PDB file of C-alpha atoms in Angstrom:
ATOM      1  CA  MET C   1     121.383 -49.841 -16.318  1.00  0.00           C
ATOM      2  CA  ARG C   2     122.780 -50.701 -19.254  1.00  0.00           C
ATOM      3  CA  ASP C   3     120.236 -53.448 -20.378  1.00  0.00           C
ATOM      4  CA  ARG C   4     117.461 -51.003 -19.597  1.00  0.00           C
ATOM      5  CA  ARG C   5     118.892 -48.123 -22.262  1.00  0.00           C
ATOM      6  CA  THR C   6     119.609 -50.851 -24.857  1.00  0.00           C
ATOM      7  CA  THR C   7     116.133 -52.154 -24.407  1.00  0.00           C
ATOM      8  CA  LYS C   8     114.533 -48.557 -25.050  1.00  0.00           C
ATOM      9  CA  LEU C   9     117.083 -48.320 -27.829  1.00  0.00           C
ATOM     10  CA  LEU C  10     115.560 -51.574 -29.294  1.00  0.00           C
ATOM     11  CA  ILE C  11     112.063 -50.741 -28.926  1.00  0.00           C
ATOM     12  CA  ALA C  12     112.696 -47.222 -30.654  1.00  0.00           C
ATOM     13  CA  VAL C  13     114.534 -49.016 -33.558  1.00  0.00           C
ATOM     14  CA  PHE C  14     111.425 -51.051 -33.350  1.00  0.00           C
ATOM     15  CA  LEU C  15     109.141 -48.432 -34.014  1.00  0.00           C
ATOM     16  CA  ILE C  16     110.989 -46.390 -36.451  1.00  0.00           C
ATOM     17  CA  VAL C  17     111.195 -49.163 -38.750  1.00  0.00           C
ATOM     18  CA  GLY C  18     107.875 -50.389 -38.065  1.00  0.00           C
ATOM     19  CA  LEU C  19     106.415 -46.902 -38.972  1.00  0.00           C
ATOM     20  CA  VAL C  20     108.353 -46.367 -42.185  1.00  0.00           C
ATOM     21  CA  PRO C  21     105.894 -48.719 -44.233  1.00  0.00           C
ATOM     22  CA  ILE C  22     102.688 -46.859 -43.087  1.00  0.00           C
ATOM     23  CA  VAL C  23     103.969 -43.335 -43.722  1.00  0.00           C
ATOM     24  CA  GLY C  24     104.867 -44.372 -46.766  1.00  0.00           C
ATOM     25  CA  ALA C  25     101.348 -46.362 -47.669  1.00  0.00           C
ATOM     26  CA  LEU C  26      99.838 -43.420 -46.542  1.00  0.00           C
ATOM     27  CA  GLU C  27     101.628 -41.031 -48.867  1.00  0.00           C
ATOM     28  CA  THR C  28     101.258 -43.081 -52.633  1.00  0.00           C
ATOM     29  CA  THR C  29      98.141 -42.897 -54.008  1.00  0.00           C
ATOM     30  CA  PRO C  30      98.282 -44.970 -57.263  1.00  0.00           C
ATOM     31  CA  THR C  31      97.785 -42.660 -59.934  1.00  0.00           C
ATOM     32  CA  THR C  32      97.191 -43.304 -63.971  1.00  0.00           C
ATOM     33  CA  ILE C  33      97.338 -41.042 -66.677  1.00  0.00           C
ATOM     34  CA  VAL C  34      95.014 -40.967 -69.808  1.00  0.00           C
ATOM     35  CA  ALA C  35      96.082 -38.804 -72.578  1.00  0.00           C
ATOM     36  CA  ALA C  36      93.570 -37.865 -75.379  1.00  0.00           C
ATOM     37  CA  SER C  37      94.381 -38.202 -79.211  1.00  0.00           C
ATOM     38  CA  ASP C  38      95.024 -34.320 -79.104  1.00  0.00           C
ATOM     39  CA  SER C  39      97.547 -34.354 -75.819  1.00  0.00           C
ATOM     40  CA  SER C  40     100.818 -33.307 -76.282  1.00  0.00           C
ATOM     41  CA  ALA C  41     103.823 -35.584 -77.117  1.00  0.00           C
ATOM     42  CA  ALA C  42     104.826 -35.631 -73.718  1.00  0.00           C
ATOM     43  CA  ALA C  43     101.472 -36.189 -72.013  1.00  0.00           C
ATOM     44  CA  LYS C  44     101.101 -39.178 -74.502  1.00  0.00           C
ATOM     45  CA  ALA C  45     104.555 -40.564 -73.663  1.00  0.00           C
ATOM     46  CA  ALA C  46     103.567 -39.944 -69.392  1.00  0.00           C
ATOM     47  CA  ALA C  47     100.629 -42.031 -70.390  1.00  0.00           C
ATOM     48  CA  ALA C  48      99.896 -45.540 -69.741  1.00  0.00           C
ATOM     49  CA  TYR C  49      96.732 -45.053 -71.872  1.00  0.00           C
ATOM     50  CA  VAL C  50      96.381 -43.237 -75.141  1.00  0.00           C
ATOM     51  CA  CYS C  51      93.218 -42.447 -76.690  1.00  0.00           C
ATOM     52  CA  ASP C  52      92.486 -42.192 -80.674  1.00  0.00           C
ATOM     53  CA  GLY C  53      89.692 -39.642 -80.259  1.00  0.00           C
ATOM     54  CA  VAL C  54      86.955 -42.217 -81.361  1.00  0.00           C
ATOM     55  CA  ASN C  55      85.051 -44.292 -77.904  1.00  0.00           C
ATOM     56  CA  ASP C  56      87.528 -42.479 -75.348  1.00  0.00           C
ATOM     57  CA  HIS C  57      85.623 -43.769 -72.798  1.00  0.00           C
ATOM     58  CA  VAL C  58      87.034 -47.602 -73.422  1.00  0.00           C
ATOM     59  CA  GLU C  59      90.645 -45.897 -72.391  1.00  0.00           C
ATOM     60  CA  ILE C  60      88.968 -44.101 -69.669  1.00  0.00           C
ATOM     61  CA  GLN C  61      87.097 -46.613 -68.432  1.00  0.00           C
ATOM     62  CA  ALA C  62      90.434 -49.216 -68.711  1.00  0.00           C
ATOM     63  CA  ALA C  63      92.046 -47.068 -66.991  1.00  0.00           C
ATOM     64  CA  LEU C  64      89.881 -46.693 -63.529  1.00  0.00           C
ATOM     65  CA  ASN C  65      89.351 -50.526 -63.943  1.00  0.00           C
ATOM     66  CA  ALA C  66      92.975 -51.316 -63.077  1.00  0.00           C
ATOM     67  CA  LEU C  67      93.175 -48.991 -60.410  1.00  0.00           C
ATOM     68  CA  PRO C  68      93.524 -51.508 -57.060  1.00  0.00           C
ATOM     69  CA  SER C  69      90.355 -51.855 -54.971  1.00  0.00           C
ATOM     70  CA  SER C  70      91.524 -49.490 -52.362  1.00  0.00           C
ATOM     71  CA  GLY C  71      90.965 -46.618 -55.295  1.00  0.00           C
ATOM     72  CA  GLY C  72      93.340 -44.204 -56.764  1.00  0.00           C
ATOM     73  CA  VAL C  73      93.377 -41.151 -59.351  1.00  0.00           C
ATOM     74  CA  VAL C  74      93.173 -41.419 -63.390  1.00  0.00           C
ATOM     75  CA  LEU C  75      94.206 -38.158 -64.454  1.00  0.00           C
ATOM     76  CA  LEU C  76      93.254 -36.988 -67.943  1.00  0.00           C
ATOM     77  CA  SER C  77      95.705 -34.997 -69.837  1.00  0.00           C
ATOM     78  CA  SER C  78      94.813 -31.562 -71.414  1.00  0.00           C
ATOM     79  CA  GLY C  79      92.935 -32.557 -74.485  1.00  0.00           C
ATOM     80  CA  THR C  80      89.548 -33.545 -75.741  1.00  0.00           C
ATOM     81  CA  TYR C  81      87.897 -36.606 -75.365  1.00  0.00           C
ATOM     82  CA  ASN C  82      85.049 -38.029 -77.518  1.00  0.00           C
ATOM     83  CA  CYS C  83      83.293 -40.946 -75.378  1.00  0.00           C
ATOM     84  CA  ALA C  84      79.970 -42.634 -76.955  1.00  0.00           C
ATOM     85  CA  GLY C  85      79.731 -44.701 -73.666  1.00  0.00           C
ATOM     86  CA  ILE C  86      79.360 -44.874 -70.011  1.00  0.00           C
ATOM     87  CA  ILE C  87      82.410 -44.197 -67.632  1.00  0.00           C
ATOM     88  CA  ALA C  88      81.589 -45.328 -64.511  1.00  0.00           C
ATOM     89  CA  PRO C  89      84.373 -44.612 -61.880  1.00  0.00           C
ATOM     90  CA  LYS C  90      84.678 -47.437 -59.303  1.00  0.00           C
ATOM     91  CA  ALA C  91      84.564 -46.815 -55.081  1.00  0.00           C
ATOM     92  CA  GLY C  92      87.023 -44.871 -54.167  1.00  0.00           C
ATOM     93  CA  SER C  93      88.327 -43.096 -57.290  1.00  0.00           C
ATOM     94  CA  THR C  94      89.282 -39.798 -58.347  1.00  0.00           C
ATOM     95  CA  LEU C  95      88.617 -39.173 -62.103  1.00  0.00           C
ATOM     96  CA  LYS C  96      90.449 -36.009 -62.597  1.00  0.00           C
ATOM     97  CA  GLY C  97      91.503 -33.312 -65.308  1.00  0.00           C
ATOM     98  CA  GLU C  98      94.093 -30.867 -65.856  1.00  0.00           C
ATOM     99  CA  GLY C  99      91.519 -27.567 -65.785  1.00  0.00           C
ATOM    100  CA  GLU C 100      88.134 -26.921 -67.093  1.00  0.00           C
ATOM    101  CA  THR C 101      89.230 -25.096 -69.843  1.00  0.00           C
ATOM    102  CA  THR C 102      92.107 -27.623 -71.072  1.00  0.00           C
ATOM    103  CA  THR C 103      90.761 -31.057 -70.568  1.00  0.00           C
ATOM    104  CA  ASN C 104      87.566 -31.491 -72.523  1.00  0.00           C
ATOM    105  CA  LEU C 105      84.901 -34.554 -72.469  1.00  0.00           C
ATOM    106  CA  VAL C 106      82.531 -34.379 -75.272  1.00  0.00           C
ATOM    107  CA  PHE C 107      79.932 -37.361 -74.572  1.00  0.00           C
ATOM    108  CA  THR C 108      77.570 -38.192 -77.626  1.00  0.00           C
ATOM    109  CA  ARG C 109      75.032 -40.851 -78.433  1.00  0.00           C
ATOM    110  CA  ASP C 110      73.514 -41.150 -74.534  1.00  0.00           C
ATOM    111  CA  GLY C 111      77.443 -41.376 -73.108  1.00  0.00           C
ATOM    112  CA  ARG C 112      77.864 -39.984 -69.608  1.00  0.00           C
ATOM    113  CA  ILE C 113      79.701 -40.011 -66.330  1.00  0.00           C
ATOM    114  CA  ASN C 114      77.583 -42.358 -63.908  1.00  0.00           C
ATOM    115  CA  VAL C 115      79.009 -41.886 -60.533  1.00  0.00           C
ATOM    116  CA  ASP C 116      76.640 -45.264 -58.759  1.00  0.00           C
ATOM    117  CA  ARG C 117      80.125 -45.884 -56.090  1.00  0.00           C
ATOM    118  CA  GLU C 118      80.618 -44.239 -53.153  1.00  0.00           C
ATOM    119  CA  TYR C 119      83.396 -41.895 -52.188  1.00  0.00           C
ATOM    120  CA  VAL C 120      83.815 -40.947 -56.157  1.00  0.00           C
ATOM    121  CA  THR C 121      85.618 -37.456 -56.943  1.00  0.00           C
ATOM    122  CA  LEU C 122      84.928 -36.033 -60.232  1.00  0.00           C
ATOM    123  CA  ASP C 123      87.572 -32.823 -60.611  1.00  0.00           C
ATOM    124  CA  GLY C 124      89.016 -30.008 -63.285  1.00  0.00           C
ATOM    125  CA  PHE C 125      87.127 -30.927 -66.393  1.00  0.00           C
ATOM    126  CA  HIS C 126      84.233 -29.953 -68.795  1.00  0.00           C
ATOM    127  CA  VAL C 127      81.640 -31.444 -70.176  1.00  0.00           C
ATOM    128  CA  LYS C 128      79.762 -31.257 -73.133  1.00  0.00           C
ATOM    129  CA  GLY C 129      76.508 -33.788 -74.742  1.00  0.00           C
ATOM    130  CA  SER C 130      74.862 -34.073 -77.826  1.00  0.00           C
ATOM    131  CA  GLY C 131      72.384 -36.846 -79.859  1.00  0.00           C
ATOM    132  CA  TYR C 132      70.748 -38.612 -76.732  1.00  0.00           C
ATOM    133  CA  SER C 133      68.126 -40.528 -77.121  1.00  0.00           C
ATOM    134  CA  SER C 134      64.540 -39.952 -75.545  1.00  0.00           C
ATOM    135  CA  ASN C 135      64.787 -43.504 -74.044  1.00  0.00           C
ATOM    136  CA  VAL C 136      67.544 -42.699 -71.954  1.00  0.00           C
ATOM    137  CA  LYS C 137      65.843 -42.581 -68.361  1.00  0.00           C
ATOM    138  CA  TRP C 138      68.879 -40.490 -66.947  1.00  0.00           C
ATOM    139  CA  LEU C 139      69.161 -37.120 -69.573  1.00  0.00           C
ATOM    140  CA  GLY C 140      72.483 -35.613 -69.177  1.00  0.00           C
ATOM    141  CA  VAL C 141      76.585 -35.992 -69.319  1.00  0.00           C
ATOM    142  CA  LEU C 142      76.787 -36.601 -65.538  1.00  0.00           C
ATOM    143  CA  THR C 143      74.827 -38.396 -63.048  1.00  0.00           C
ATOM    144  CA  VAL C 144      75.524 -39.169 -59.578  1.00  0.00           C
ATOM    145  CA  ARG C 145      73.483 -41.773 -57.462  1.00  0.00           C
ATOM    146  CA  ALA C 146      75.719 -42.730 -54.776  1.00  0.00           C
ATOM    147  CA  SER C 147      76.690 -40.927 -51.122  1.00  0.00           C
ATOM    148  CA  HIS C 148      80.028 -38.918 -50.378  1.00  0.00           C
ATOM    149  CA  ALA C 149      80.391 -37.982 -54.062  1.00  0.00           C
ATOM    150  CA  LYS C 150      82.674 -34.860 -54.877  1.00  0.00           C
ATOM    151  CA  VAL C 151      82.344 -32.632 -57.624  1.00  0.00           C
ATOM    152  CA  HIS C 152      84.468 -30.086 -57.885  1.00  0.00           C
ATOM    153  CA  ASN C 153      85.647 -27.570 -60.902  1.00  0.00           C
ATOM    154  CA  ILE C 154      83.486 -29.070 -63.311  1.00  0.00           C
ATOM    155  CA  THR C 155      81.680 -27.183 -66.018  1.00  0.00           C
ATOM    156  CA  GLY C 156      79.539 -28.204 -69.061  1.00  0.00           C
TER     157      GLY C 156
END
């Protein structure tokens, strides 16, 4: 009788110890913060990447590229991001702003967000574009050519 109870107790302990890392892994999503040149000092201090107001797509793309292959979130702090090139989120990633009225992506010279990977989410920012050439096949600030993409709370 005592051996049976000890066995059950050991099995319960192993199950609990084995499930704790799984539950923890499910709850954590890698998040990288990017701050605009006009973001608050606190936002800049918390950011892994701080933009300088020129070609900000470079820092945003670097943050997306730094996410693990399983994906993650790039959080754009409130401010204006001046982008003259392409932002291409990787599969499984989320590009998230702090709101359509406070996070602004301004694209020039054929710059745009190009979603061509699956399971990309765009959320919470305003987009604006100008200065596009007539040679661009996909005119516009946002091009989605992938399945399972989600676009929420984007204005422009």
